mmCIF file of C-alpha atoms and ligand atoms in Angstrom:
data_model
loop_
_atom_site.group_PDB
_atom_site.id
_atom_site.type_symbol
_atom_site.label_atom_id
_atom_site.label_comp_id
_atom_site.label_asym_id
_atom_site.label_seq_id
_atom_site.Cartn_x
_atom_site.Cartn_y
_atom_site.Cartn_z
ATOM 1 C CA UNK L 1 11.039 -38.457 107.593
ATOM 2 C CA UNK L 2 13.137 -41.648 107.960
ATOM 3 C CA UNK L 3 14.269 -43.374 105.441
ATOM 4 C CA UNK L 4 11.769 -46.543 105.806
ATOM 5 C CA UNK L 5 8.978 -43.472 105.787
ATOM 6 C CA UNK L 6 10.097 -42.260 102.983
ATOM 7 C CA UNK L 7 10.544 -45.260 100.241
ATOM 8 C CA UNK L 8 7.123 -46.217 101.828
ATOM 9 C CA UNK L 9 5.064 -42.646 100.660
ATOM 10 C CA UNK L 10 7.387 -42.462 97.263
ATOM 11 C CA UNK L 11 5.683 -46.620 96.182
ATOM 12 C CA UNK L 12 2.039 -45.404 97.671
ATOM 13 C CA UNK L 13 2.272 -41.808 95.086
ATOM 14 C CA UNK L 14 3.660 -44.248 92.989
ATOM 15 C CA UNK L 15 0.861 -46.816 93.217
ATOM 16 C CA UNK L 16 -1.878 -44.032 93.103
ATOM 17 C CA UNK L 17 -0.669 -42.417 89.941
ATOM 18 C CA UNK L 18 -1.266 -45.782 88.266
ATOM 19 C CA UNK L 19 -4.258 -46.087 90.042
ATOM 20 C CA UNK L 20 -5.338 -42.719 88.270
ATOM 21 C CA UNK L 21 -3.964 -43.121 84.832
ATOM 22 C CA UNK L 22 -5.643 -44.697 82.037
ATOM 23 C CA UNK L 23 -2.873 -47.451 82.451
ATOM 24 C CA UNK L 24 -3.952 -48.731 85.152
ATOM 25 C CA UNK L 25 -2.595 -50.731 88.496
ATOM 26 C CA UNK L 26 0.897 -51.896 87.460
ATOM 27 C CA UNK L 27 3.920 -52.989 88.794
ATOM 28 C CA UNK L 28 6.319 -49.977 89.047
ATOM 29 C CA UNK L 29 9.777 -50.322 89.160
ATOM 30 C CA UNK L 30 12.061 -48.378 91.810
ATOM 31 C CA UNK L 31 15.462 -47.525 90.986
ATOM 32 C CA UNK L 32 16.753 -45.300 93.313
ATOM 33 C CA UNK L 33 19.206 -43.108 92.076
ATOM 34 C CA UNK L 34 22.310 -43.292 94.693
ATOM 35 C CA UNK L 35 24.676 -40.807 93.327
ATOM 36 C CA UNK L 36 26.339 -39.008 95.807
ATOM 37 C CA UNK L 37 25.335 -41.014 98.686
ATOM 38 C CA UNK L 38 27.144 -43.314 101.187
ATOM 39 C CA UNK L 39 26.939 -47.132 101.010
ATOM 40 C CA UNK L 40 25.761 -47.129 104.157
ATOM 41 C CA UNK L 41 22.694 -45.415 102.782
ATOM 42 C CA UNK L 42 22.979 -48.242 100.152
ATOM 43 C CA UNK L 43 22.757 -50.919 102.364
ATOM 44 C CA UNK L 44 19.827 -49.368 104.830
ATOM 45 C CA UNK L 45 17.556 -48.807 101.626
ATOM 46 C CA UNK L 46 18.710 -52.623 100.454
ATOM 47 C CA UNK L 47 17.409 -53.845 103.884
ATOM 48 C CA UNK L 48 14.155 -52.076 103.093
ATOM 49 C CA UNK L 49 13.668 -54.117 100.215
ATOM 50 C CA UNK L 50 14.801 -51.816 97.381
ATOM 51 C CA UNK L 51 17.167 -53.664 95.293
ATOM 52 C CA UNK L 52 17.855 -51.787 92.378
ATOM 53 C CA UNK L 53 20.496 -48.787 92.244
ATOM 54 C CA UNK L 54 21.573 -46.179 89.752
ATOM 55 C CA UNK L 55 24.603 -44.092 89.368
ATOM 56 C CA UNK L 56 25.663 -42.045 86.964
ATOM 57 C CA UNK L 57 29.405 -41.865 87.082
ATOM 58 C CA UNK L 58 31.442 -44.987 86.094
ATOM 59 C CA UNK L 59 34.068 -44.038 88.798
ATOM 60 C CA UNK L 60 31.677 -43.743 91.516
ATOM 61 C CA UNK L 61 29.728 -46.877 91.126
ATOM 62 C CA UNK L 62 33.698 -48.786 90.611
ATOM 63 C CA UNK L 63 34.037 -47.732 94.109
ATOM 64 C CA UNK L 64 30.846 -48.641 95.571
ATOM 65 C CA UNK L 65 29.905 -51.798 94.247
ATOM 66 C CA UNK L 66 32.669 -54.046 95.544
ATOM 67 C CA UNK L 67 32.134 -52.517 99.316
ATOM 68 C CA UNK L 68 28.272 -54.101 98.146
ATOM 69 C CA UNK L 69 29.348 -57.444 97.259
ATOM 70 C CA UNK L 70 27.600 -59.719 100.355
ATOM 71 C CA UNK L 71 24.068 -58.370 99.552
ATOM 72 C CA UNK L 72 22.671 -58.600 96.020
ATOM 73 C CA UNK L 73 22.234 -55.320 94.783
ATOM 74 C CA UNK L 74 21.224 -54.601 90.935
ATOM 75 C CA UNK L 75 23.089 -51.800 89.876
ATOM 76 C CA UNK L 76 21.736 -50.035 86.841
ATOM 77 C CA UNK L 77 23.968 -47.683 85.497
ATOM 78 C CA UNK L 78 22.307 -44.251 84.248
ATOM 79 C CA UNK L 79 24.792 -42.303 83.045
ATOM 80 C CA UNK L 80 26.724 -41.108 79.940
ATOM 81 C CA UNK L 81 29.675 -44.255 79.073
ATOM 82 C CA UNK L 82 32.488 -43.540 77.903
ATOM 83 C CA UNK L 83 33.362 -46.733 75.999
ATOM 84 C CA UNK L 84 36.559 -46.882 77.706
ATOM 85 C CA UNK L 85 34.699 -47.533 81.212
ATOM 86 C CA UNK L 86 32.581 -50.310 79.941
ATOM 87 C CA UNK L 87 34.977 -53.215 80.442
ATOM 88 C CA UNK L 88 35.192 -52.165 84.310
ATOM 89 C CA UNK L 89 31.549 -51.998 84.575
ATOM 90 C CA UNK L 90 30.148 -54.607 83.142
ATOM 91 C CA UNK L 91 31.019 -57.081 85.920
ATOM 92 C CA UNK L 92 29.385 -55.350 88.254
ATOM 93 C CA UNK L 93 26.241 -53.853 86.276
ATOM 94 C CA UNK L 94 23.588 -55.670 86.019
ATOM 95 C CA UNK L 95 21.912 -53.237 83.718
ATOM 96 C CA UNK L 96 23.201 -50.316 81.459
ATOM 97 C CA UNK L 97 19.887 -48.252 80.805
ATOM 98 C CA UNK L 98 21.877 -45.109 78.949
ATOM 99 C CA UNK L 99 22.826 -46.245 75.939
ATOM 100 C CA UNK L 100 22.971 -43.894 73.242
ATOM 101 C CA UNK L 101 25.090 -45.333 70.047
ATOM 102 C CA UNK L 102 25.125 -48.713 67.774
ATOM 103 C CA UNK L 103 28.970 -48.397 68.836
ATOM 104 C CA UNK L 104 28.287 -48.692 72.789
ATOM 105 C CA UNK L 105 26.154 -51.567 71.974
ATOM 106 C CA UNK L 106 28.494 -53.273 70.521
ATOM 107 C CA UNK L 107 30.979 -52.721 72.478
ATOM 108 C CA UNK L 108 29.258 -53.858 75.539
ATOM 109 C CA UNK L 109 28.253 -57.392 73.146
ATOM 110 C CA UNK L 110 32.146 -57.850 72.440
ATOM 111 C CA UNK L 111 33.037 -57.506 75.774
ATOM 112 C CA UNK L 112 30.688 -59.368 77.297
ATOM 113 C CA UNK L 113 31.868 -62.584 74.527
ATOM 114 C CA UNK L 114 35.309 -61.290 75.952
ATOM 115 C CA UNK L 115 35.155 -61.205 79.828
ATOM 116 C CA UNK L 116 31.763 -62.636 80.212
ATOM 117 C CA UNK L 117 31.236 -65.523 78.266
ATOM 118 C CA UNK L 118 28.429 -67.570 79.936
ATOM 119 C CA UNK L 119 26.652 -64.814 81.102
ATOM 120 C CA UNK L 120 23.052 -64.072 79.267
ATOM 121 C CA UNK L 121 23.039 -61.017 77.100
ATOM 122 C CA UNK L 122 23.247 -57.800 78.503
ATOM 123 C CA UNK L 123 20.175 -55.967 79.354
ATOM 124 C CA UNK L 124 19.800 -52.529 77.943
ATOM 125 C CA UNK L 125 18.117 -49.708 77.753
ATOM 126 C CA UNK L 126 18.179 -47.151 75.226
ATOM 127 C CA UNK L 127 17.981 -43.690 75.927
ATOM 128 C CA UNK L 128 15.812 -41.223 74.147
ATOM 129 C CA UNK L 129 16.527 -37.232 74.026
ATOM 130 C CA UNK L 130 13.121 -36.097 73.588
ATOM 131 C CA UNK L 131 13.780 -32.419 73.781
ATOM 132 C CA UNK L 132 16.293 -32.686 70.758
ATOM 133 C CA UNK L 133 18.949 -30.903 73.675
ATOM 134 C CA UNK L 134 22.237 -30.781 72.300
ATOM 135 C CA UNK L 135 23.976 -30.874 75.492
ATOM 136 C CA UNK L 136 21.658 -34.010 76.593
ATOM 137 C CA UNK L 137 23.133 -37.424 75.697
ATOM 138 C CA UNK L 138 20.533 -40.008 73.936
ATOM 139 C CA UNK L 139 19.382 -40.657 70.462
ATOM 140 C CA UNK L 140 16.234 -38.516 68.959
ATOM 141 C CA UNK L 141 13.016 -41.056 68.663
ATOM 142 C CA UNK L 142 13.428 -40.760 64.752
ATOM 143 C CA UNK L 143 16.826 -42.201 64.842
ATOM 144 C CA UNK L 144 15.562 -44.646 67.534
ATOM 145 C CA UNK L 145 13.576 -45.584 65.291
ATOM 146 C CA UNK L 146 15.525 -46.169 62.686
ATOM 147 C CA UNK L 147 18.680 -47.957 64.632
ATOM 148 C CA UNK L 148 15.984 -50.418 66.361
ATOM 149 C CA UNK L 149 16.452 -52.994 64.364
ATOM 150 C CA UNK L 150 20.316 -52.900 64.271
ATOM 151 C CA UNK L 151 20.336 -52.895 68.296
ATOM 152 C CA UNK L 152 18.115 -55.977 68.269
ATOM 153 C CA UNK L 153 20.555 -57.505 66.030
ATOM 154 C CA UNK L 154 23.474 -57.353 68.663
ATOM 155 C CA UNK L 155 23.169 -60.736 70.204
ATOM 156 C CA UNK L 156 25.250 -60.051 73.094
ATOM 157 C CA UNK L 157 22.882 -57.009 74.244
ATOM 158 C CA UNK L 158 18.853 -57.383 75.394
ATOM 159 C CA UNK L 159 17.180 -53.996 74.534
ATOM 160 C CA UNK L 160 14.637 -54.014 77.598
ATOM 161 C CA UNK L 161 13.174 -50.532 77.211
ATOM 162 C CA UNK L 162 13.697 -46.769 76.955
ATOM 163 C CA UNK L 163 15.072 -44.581 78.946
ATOM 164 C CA UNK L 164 14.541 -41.017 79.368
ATOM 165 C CA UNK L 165 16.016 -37.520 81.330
ATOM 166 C CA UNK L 166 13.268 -34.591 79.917
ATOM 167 C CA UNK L 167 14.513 -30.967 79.687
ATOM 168 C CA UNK L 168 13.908 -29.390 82.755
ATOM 169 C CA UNK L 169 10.395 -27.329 83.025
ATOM 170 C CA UNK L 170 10.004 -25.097 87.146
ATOM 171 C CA UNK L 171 6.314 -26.992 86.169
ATOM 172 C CA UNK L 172 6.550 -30.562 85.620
ATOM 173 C CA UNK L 173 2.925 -30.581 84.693
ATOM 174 C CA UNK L 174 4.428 -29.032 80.710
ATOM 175 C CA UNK L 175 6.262 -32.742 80.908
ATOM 176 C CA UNK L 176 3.153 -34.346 80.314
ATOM 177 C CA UNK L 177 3.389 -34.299 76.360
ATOM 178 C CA UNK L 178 6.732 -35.111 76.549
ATOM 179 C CA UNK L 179 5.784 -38.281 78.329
ATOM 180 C CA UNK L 180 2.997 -38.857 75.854
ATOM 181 C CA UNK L 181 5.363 -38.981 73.079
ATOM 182 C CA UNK L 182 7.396 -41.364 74.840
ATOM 183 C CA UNK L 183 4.954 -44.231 75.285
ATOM 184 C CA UNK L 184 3.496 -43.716 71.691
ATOM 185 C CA UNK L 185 7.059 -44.460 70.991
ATOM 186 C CA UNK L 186 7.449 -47.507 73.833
ATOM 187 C CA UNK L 187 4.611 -48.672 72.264
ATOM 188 C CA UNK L 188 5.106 -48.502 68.689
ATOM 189 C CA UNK L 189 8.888 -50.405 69.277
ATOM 190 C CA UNK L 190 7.614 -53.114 71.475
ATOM 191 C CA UNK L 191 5.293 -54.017 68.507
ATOM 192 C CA UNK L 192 8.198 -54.435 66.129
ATOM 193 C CA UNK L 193 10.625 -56.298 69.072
ATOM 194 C CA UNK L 194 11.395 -59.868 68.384
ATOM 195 C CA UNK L 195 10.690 -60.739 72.003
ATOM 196 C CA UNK L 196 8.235 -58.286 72.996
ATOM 197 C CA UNK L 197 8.302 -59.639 76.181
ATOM 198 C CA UNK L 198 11.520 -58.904 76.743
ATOM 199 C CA UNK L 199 11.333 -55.322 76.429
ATOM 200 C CA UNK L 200 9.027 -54.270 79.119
ATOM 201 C CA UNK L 201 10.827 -51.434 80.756
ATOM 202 C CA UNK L 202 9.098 -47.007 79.802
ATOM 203 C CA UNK L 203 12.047 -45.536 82.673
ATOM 204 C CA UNK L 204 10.901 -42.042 82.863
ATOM 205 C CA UNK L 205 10.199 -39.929 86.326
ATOM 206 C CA UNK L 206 12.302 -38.698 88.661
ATOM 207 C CA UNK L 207 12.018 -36.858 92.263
ATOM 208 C CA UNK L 208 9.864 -33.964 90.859
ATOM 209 C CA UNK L 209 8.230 -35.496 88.044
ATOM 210 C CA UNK L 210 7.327 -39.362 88.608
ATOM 211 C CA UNK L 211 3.529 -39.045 89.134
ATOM 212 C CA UNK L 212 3.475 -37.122 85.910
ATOM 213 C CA UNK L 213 5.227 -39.753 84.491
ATOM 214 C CA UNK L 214 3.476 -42.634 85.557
ATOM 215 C CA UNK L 215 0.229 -41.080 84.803
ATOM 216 C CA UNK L 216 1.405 -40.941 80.991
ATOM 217 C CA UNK L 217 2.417 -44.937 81.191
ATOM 218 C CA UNK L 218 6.112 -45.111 82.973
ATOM 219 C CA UNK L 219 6.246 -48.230 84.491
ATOM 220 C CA UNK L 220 9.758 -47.560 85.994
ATOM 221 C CA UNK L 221 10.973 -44.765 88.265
ATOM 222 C CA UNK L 222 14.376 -43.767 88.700
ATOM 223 C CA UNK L 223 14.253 -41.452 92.315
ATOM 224 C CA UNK L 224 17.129 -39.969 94.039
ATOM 225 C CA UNK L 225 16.577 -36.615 96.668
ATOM 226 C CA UNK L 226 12.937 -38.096 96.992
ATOM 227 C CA UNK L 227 14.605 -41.081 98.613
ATOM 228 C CA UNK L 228 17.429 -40.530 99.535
ATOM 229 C CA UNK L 229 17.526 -36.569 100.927
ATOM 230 C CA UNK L 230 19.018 -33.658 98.751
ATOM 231 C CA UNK L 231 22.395 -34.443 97.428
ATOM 232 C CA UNK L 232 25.536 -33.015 99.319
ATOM 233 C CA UNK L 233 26.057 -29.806 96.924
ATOM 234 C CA UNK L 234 29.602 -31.171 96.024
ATOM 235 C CA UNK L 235 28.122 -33.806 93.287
ATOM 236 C CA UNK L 236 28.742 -32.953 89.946
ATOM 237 C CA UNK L 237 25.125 -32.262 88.272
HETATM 238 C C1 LIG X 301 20.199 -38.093 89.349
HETATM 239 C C2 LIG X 301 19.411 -38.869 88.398
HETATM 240 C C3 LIG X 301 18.097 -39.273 88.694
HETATM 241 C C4 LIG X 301 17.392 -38.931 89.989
HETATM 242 O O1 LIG X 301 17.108 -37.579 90.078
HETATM 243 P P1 LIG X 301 16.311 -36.998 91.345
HETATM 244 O O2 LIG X 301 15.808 -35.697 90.849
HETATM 245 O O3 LIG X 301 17.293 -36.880 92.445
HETATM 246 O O4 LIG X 301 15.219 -37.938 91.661
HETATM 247 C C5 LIG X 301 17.431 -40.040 87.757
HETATM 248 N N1 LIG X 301 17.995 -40.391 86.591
HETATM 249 C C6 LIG X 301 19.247 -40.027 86.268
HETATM 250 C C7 LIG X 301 19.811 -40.455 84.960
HETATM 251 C C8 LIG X 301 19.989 -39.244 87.147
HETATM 252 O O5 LIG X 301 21.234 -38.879 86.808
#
Protein backbone atom coordinates (compact mmCIF):
# COMPACT_ATOMS: atom_id res chain seq x y z
CA UNK A 1 0.00 0.00 0.00
CA UNK A 2 1.13 3.59 -0.73
CA UNK A 3 1.24 5.95 1.52
CA UNK A 4 -1.95 8.08 0.20
CA UNK A 5 -3.70 4.33 0.47
CA UNK A 6 -2.82 3.97 3.58
CA UNK A 7 -3.77 7.34 5.70
CA UNK A 8 -6.96 6.92 3.52
CA UNK A 9 -8.10 3.11 5.11
CA UNK A 10 -6.49 4.18 8.74
CA UNK A 11 -9.48 7.71 8.73
CA UNK A 12 -12.28 5.20 7.06
CA UNK A 13 -11.52 2.30 10.32
CA UNK A 14 -11.30 5.34 12.05
CA UNK A 15 -14.62 6.83 10.94
CA UNK A 16 -16.42 3.38 11.26
CA UNK A 17 -15.41 2.73 14.81
CA UNK A 18 -17.24 5.95 15.68
CA UNK A 19 -19.82 5.02 13.50
CA UNK A 20 -20.20 1.80 15.76
CA UNK A 21 -19.66 3.13 19.20
CA UNK A 22 -22.21 4.51 21.37
CA UNK A 23 -20.31 7.90 20.78
CA UNK A 24 -21.19 8.34 17.76
CA UNK A 25 -19.86 10.13 14.28
CA UNK A 26 -17.10 12.48 15.51
CA UNK A 27 -14.32 14.25 14.39
CA UNK A 28 -11.16 12.14 15.06
CA UNK A 29 -7.99 13.54 15.33
CA UNK A 30 -4.79 12.03 13.45
CA UNK A 31 -1.51 12.42 14.87
CA UNK A 32 0.77 10.39 13.23
CA UNK A 33 3.48 9.29 15.19
CA UNK A 34 6.83 10.04 13.02
CA UNK A 35 9.51 8.66 15.15
CA UNK A 36 12.04 7.12 13.32
CA UNK A 37 11.06 8.24 9.99
CA UNK A 38 12.57 10.59 7.34
CA UNK A 39 11.26 14.13 6.71
CA UNK A 40 10.74 13.27 3.50
CA UNK A 41 8.09 10.91 4.78
CA UNK A 42 7.06 14.05 6.80
CA UNK A 43 6.50 16.16 4.09
CA UNK A 44 4.64 13.41 1.63
CA UNK A 45 2.07 12.66 4.55
CA UNK A 46 1.85 16.77 5.07
CA UNK A 47 0.92 16.99 1.33
CA UNK A 48 -1.79 14.43 2.03
CA UNK A 49 -3.36 16.63 4.35
CA UNK A 50 -2.16 15.26 7.71
CA UNK A 51 -0.85 18.05 9.67
CA UNK A 52 -0.21 16.95 12.97
CA UNK A 53 3.10 14.99 14.05
CA UNK A 54 4.40 13.27 17.13
CA UNK A 55 7.77 12.32 18.32
CA UNK A 56 8.90 11.10 21.21
CA UNK A 57 12.50 12.09 21.62
CA UNK A 58 13.34 15.81 22.21
CA UNK A 59 16.58 15.33 20.12
CA UNK A 60 14.92 13.89 17.23
CA UNK A 61 12.12 16.27 16.72
CA UNK A 62 15.22 19.39 17.35
CA UNK A 63 16.48 17.97 14.22
CA UNK A 64 13.49 17.60 12.20
CA UNK A 65 11.46 20.46 12.72
CA UNK A 66 13.66 23.24 11.37
CA UNK A 67 14.30 21.06 7.95
CA UNK A 68 10.00 21.51 8.26
CA UNK A 69 9.89 25.12 8.59
CA UNK A 70 8.17 26.23 4.89
CA UNK A 71 5.09 23.98 5.49
CA UNK A 72 3.05 24.29 8.69
CA UNK A 73 3.35 21.27 10.49
CA UNK A 74 1.89 20.87 14.24
CA UNK A 75 4.24 18.99 16.08
CA UNK A 76 2.91 17.37 19.20
CA UNK A 77 5.43 16.08 21.27
CA UNK A 78 4.61 12.53 22.96
CA UNK A 79 7.28 11.67 24.85
CA UNK A 80 8.86 11.63 28.35
CA UNK A 81 10.58 15.64 28.94
CA UNK A 82 13.21 16.03 30.59
CA UNK A 83 12.77 19.59 31.91
CA UNK A 84 16.05 20.47 30.64
CA UNK A 85 14.77 19.96 26.86
CA UNK A 86 11.75 22.09 27.26
CA UNK A 87 13.27 25.49 26.50
CA UNK A 88 14.49 23.98 22.98
CA UNK A 89 11.16 22.64 22.28
CA UNK A 90 8.83 24.87 22.97
CA UNK A 91 9.46 27.03 19.89
CA UNK A 92 8.85 24.54 17.76
CA UNK A 93 5.95 22.45 19.57
CA UNK A 94 2.89 23.36 19.10
CA UNK A 95 1.58 20.91 21.61
CA UNK A 96 3.21 18.92 24.56
CA UNK A 97 0.56 16.04 25.18
CA UNK A 98 2.98 14.01 27.88
CA UNK A 99 2.99 15.83 30.69
CA UNK A 100 3.30 14.08 33.80
CA UNK A 101 4.29 16.58 36.89
CA UNK A 102 2.94 20.11 38.42
CA UNK A 103 6.84 20.86 37.95
CA UNK A 104 6.85 20.32 33.97
CA UNK A 105 3.87 22.47 33.90
CA UNK A 106 5.32 25.02 35.27
CA UNK A 107 8.17 24.99 33.81
CA UNK A 108 6.80 25.04 30.38
CA UNK A 109 4.40 28.41 31.86
CA UNK A 110 7.80 30.17 32.96
CA UNK A 111 9.36 29.61 29.91
CA UNK A 112 6.90 30.39 27.75
CA UNK A 113 6.58 34.20 29.95
CA UNK A 114 10.45 33.85 29.27
CA UNK A 115 11.05 33.13 25.51
CA UNK A 116 7.52 33.34 24.40
CA UNK A 117 5.84 36.18 25.64
CA UNK A 118 2.93 36.96 23.24
CA UNK A 119 2.26 33.64 22.43
CA UNK A 120 -1.26 32.10 23.89
CA UNK A 121 -0.80 29.56 26.61
CA UNK A 122 0.57 26.40 25.93
CA UNK A 123 -1.64 23.59 25.07
CA UNK A 124 -1.27 20.46 27.08
CA UNK A 125 -2.09 17.32 27.62
CA UNK A 126 -1.77 15.33 30.60
CA UNK A 127 -0.84 11.92 30.59
CA UNK A 128 -2.50 9.19 32.53
CA UNK A 129 -0.72 5.70 33.55
CA UNK A 130 -3.68 3.63 33.76
CA UNK A 131 -1.97 0.36 34.40
CA UNK A 132 -0.25 1.86 37.61
CA UNK A 133 3.30 0.58 35.48
CA UNK A 134 6.17 1.71 37.27
CA UNK A 135 8.37 1.85 34.38
CA UNK A 136 5.50 3.90 32.37
CA UNK A 137 5.75 7.70 32.75
CA UNK A 138 2.24 9.57 33.60
CA UNK A 139 0.33 10.35 36.69
CA UNK A 140 -2.30 7.58 38.17
CA UNK A 141 -6.10 9.00 37.52
CA UNK A 142 -6.36 9.45 41.43
CA UNK A 143 -3.56 11.85 41.50
CA UNK A 144 -4.94 13.33 38.23
CA UNK A 145 -7.49 13.93 39.96
CA UNK A 146 -6.31 15.49 42.62
CA UNK A 147 -3.49 17.86 40.78
CA UNK A 148 -6.41 19.05 38.26
CA UNK A 149 -7.07 21.92 39.74
CA UNK A 150 -3.43 23.06 40.35
CA UNK A 151 -2.66 22.45 36.44
CA UNK A 152 -5.63 24.64 35.56
CA UNK A 153 -4.19 27.18 37.74
CA UNK A 154 -0.91 27.55 35.60
CA UNK A 155 -1.88 30.39 33.38
CA UNK A 156 0.81 29.96 30.98
CA UNK A 157 -0.34 26.19 30.17
CA UNK A 158 -4.02 25.10 28.46
CA UNK A 159 -4.79 21.53 29.76
CA UNK A 160 -6.61 20.28 26.45
CA UNK A 161 -7.07 16.62 27.33
CA UNK A 162 -5.55 13.30 28.41
CA UNK A 163 -3.27 11.38 27.10
CA UNK A 164 -2.67 7.81 27.34
CA UNK A 165 0.07 4.69 26.33
CA UNK A 166 -1.94 1.30 27.94
CA UNK A 167 0.22 -1.67 29.05
CA UNK A 168 0.67 -3.81 26.31
CA UNK A 169 -1.99 -6.88 26.01
CA UNK A 170 -0.96 -9.72 22.41
CA UNK A 171 -5.15 -8.96 22.49
CA UNK A 172 -6.05 -5.45 22.34
CA UNK A 173 -9.63 -6.43 22.76
CA UNK A 174 -8.52 -6.81 27.14
CA UNK A 175 -7.81 -2.78 26.43
CA UNK A 176 -11.31 -2.17 26.28
CA UNK A 177 -11.80 -1.53 30.16
CA UNK A 178 -8.86 0.25 30.25
CA UNK A 179 -10.32 2.65 27.76
CA UNK A 180 -13.56 2.69 29.68
CA UNK A 181 -11.89 3.98 32.66
CA UNK A 182 -10.33 6.58 30.73
CA UNK A 183 -13.36 8.43 29.40
CA UNK A 184 -15.25 8.04 32.81
CA UNK A 185 -12.24 9.96 33.80
CA UNK A 186 -12.22 12.50 30.48
CA UNK A 187 -15.51 12.94 31.39
CA UNK A 188 -15.66 13.49 34.96
CA UNK A 189 -12.54 16.37 34.50
CA UNK A 190 -14.10 18.17 31.66
CA UNK A 191 -17.09 18.74 34.05
CA UNK A 192 -14.92 20.41 36.66
CA UNK A 193 -12.62 22.47 33.74
CA UNK A 194 -13.04 26.16 33.79
CA UNK A 195 -13.28 26.20 30.01
CA UNK A 196 -14.71 22.98 29.22
CA UNK A 197 -14.44 23.78 25.86
CA UNK A 198 -11.10 24.02 25.88
CA UNK A 199 -10.31 20.65 26.89
CA UNK A 200 -11.68 18.53 24.19
CA UNK A 201 -8.88 16.19 23.40
CA UNK A 202 -9.42 11.64 25.00
CA UNK A 203 -5.69 10.75 22.89
CA UNK A 204 -5.74 7.09 23.26
CA UNK A 205 -5.16 4.36 20.24
CA UNK A 206 -2.39 3.51 18.49
CA UNK A 207 -1.47 1.15 15.33
CA UNK A 208 -2.93 -2.03 17.00
CA UNK A 209 -5.43 -0.67 19.21
CA UNK A 210 -7.27 2.58 17.76
CA UNK A 211 -10.65 1.01 16.82
CA UNK A 212 -10.76 -0.32 20.33
CA UNK A 213 -10.12 2.91 21.41
CA UNK A 214 -12.39 4.90 19.56
CA UNK A 215 -15.14 2.54 20.18
CA UNK A 216 -14.70 3.36 24.07
CA UNK A 217 -14.85 7.39 23.20
CA UNK A 218 -11.10 8.44 21.91
CA UNK A 219 -11.58 11.18 19.83
CA UNK A 220 -7.81 11.42 18.96
CA UNK A 221 -5.45 8.84 17.48
CA UNK A 222 -1.88 8.91 17.70
CA UNK A 223 -0.67 6.15 14.64
CA UNK A 224 2.78 5.40 13.65
CA UNK A 225 3.71 1.68 11.70
CA UNK A 226 -0.08 1.88 10.61
CA UNK A 227 0.94 4.95 8.65
CA UNK A 228 3.92 5.18 8.24
CA UNK A 229 5.40 1.29 7.70
CA UNK A 230 7.23 -0.64 10.59
CA UNK A 231 9.94 1.36 12.16
CA UNK A 232 13.65 0.72 11.02
CA UNK A 233 14.61 -1.76 14.06
CA UNK A 234 17.39 0.77 15.12
CA UNK A 235 14.74 3.19 17.05
CA UNK A 236 14.94 3.10 20.55
CA UNK A 237 11.43 1.57 21.84
C1 LIG B 1 5.33 5.32 18.98
C2 LIG B 1 4.19 5.94 19.64
C3 LIG B 1 2.90 5.87 19.10
C4 LIG B 1 2.57 5.13 17.82
O1 LIG B 1 2.71 3.76 17.97
P1 LIG B 1 2.36 2.77 16.75
O2 LIG B 1 2.17 1.47 17.43
O3 LIG B 1 3.52 2.80 15.84
O4 LIG B 1 1.12 3.26 16.11
C5 LIG B 1 1.88 6.52 19.77
N1 LIG B 1 2.09 7.20 20.90
C6 LIG B 1 3.31 7.30 21.45
C7 LIG B 1 3.48 8.08 22.71
C8 LIG B 1 4.40 6.67 20.85
O5 LIG B 1 5.61 6.77 21.42
Amino acid sequence: MTLRERLASIQERAQAAAHRSRFGVRPIDLIAVSKAHSVTSIRNLYELGCVKMGENYAQELLGKAPLCQDVEIQWHFVGQLQSNKVRHLLPLVSSIDSVDSIELARKIARLREKLQPTRPPVPIMLQVNLGNERQKSGLPPKIVEELFPKFMEENGVMVTGLMTIPPFYKDPEKLRPHFKLMKELFDRLKEKHSMPRNFRYLSMGMSRDFEIAIEEGSNCIRIGEALFGPRPSTAQD
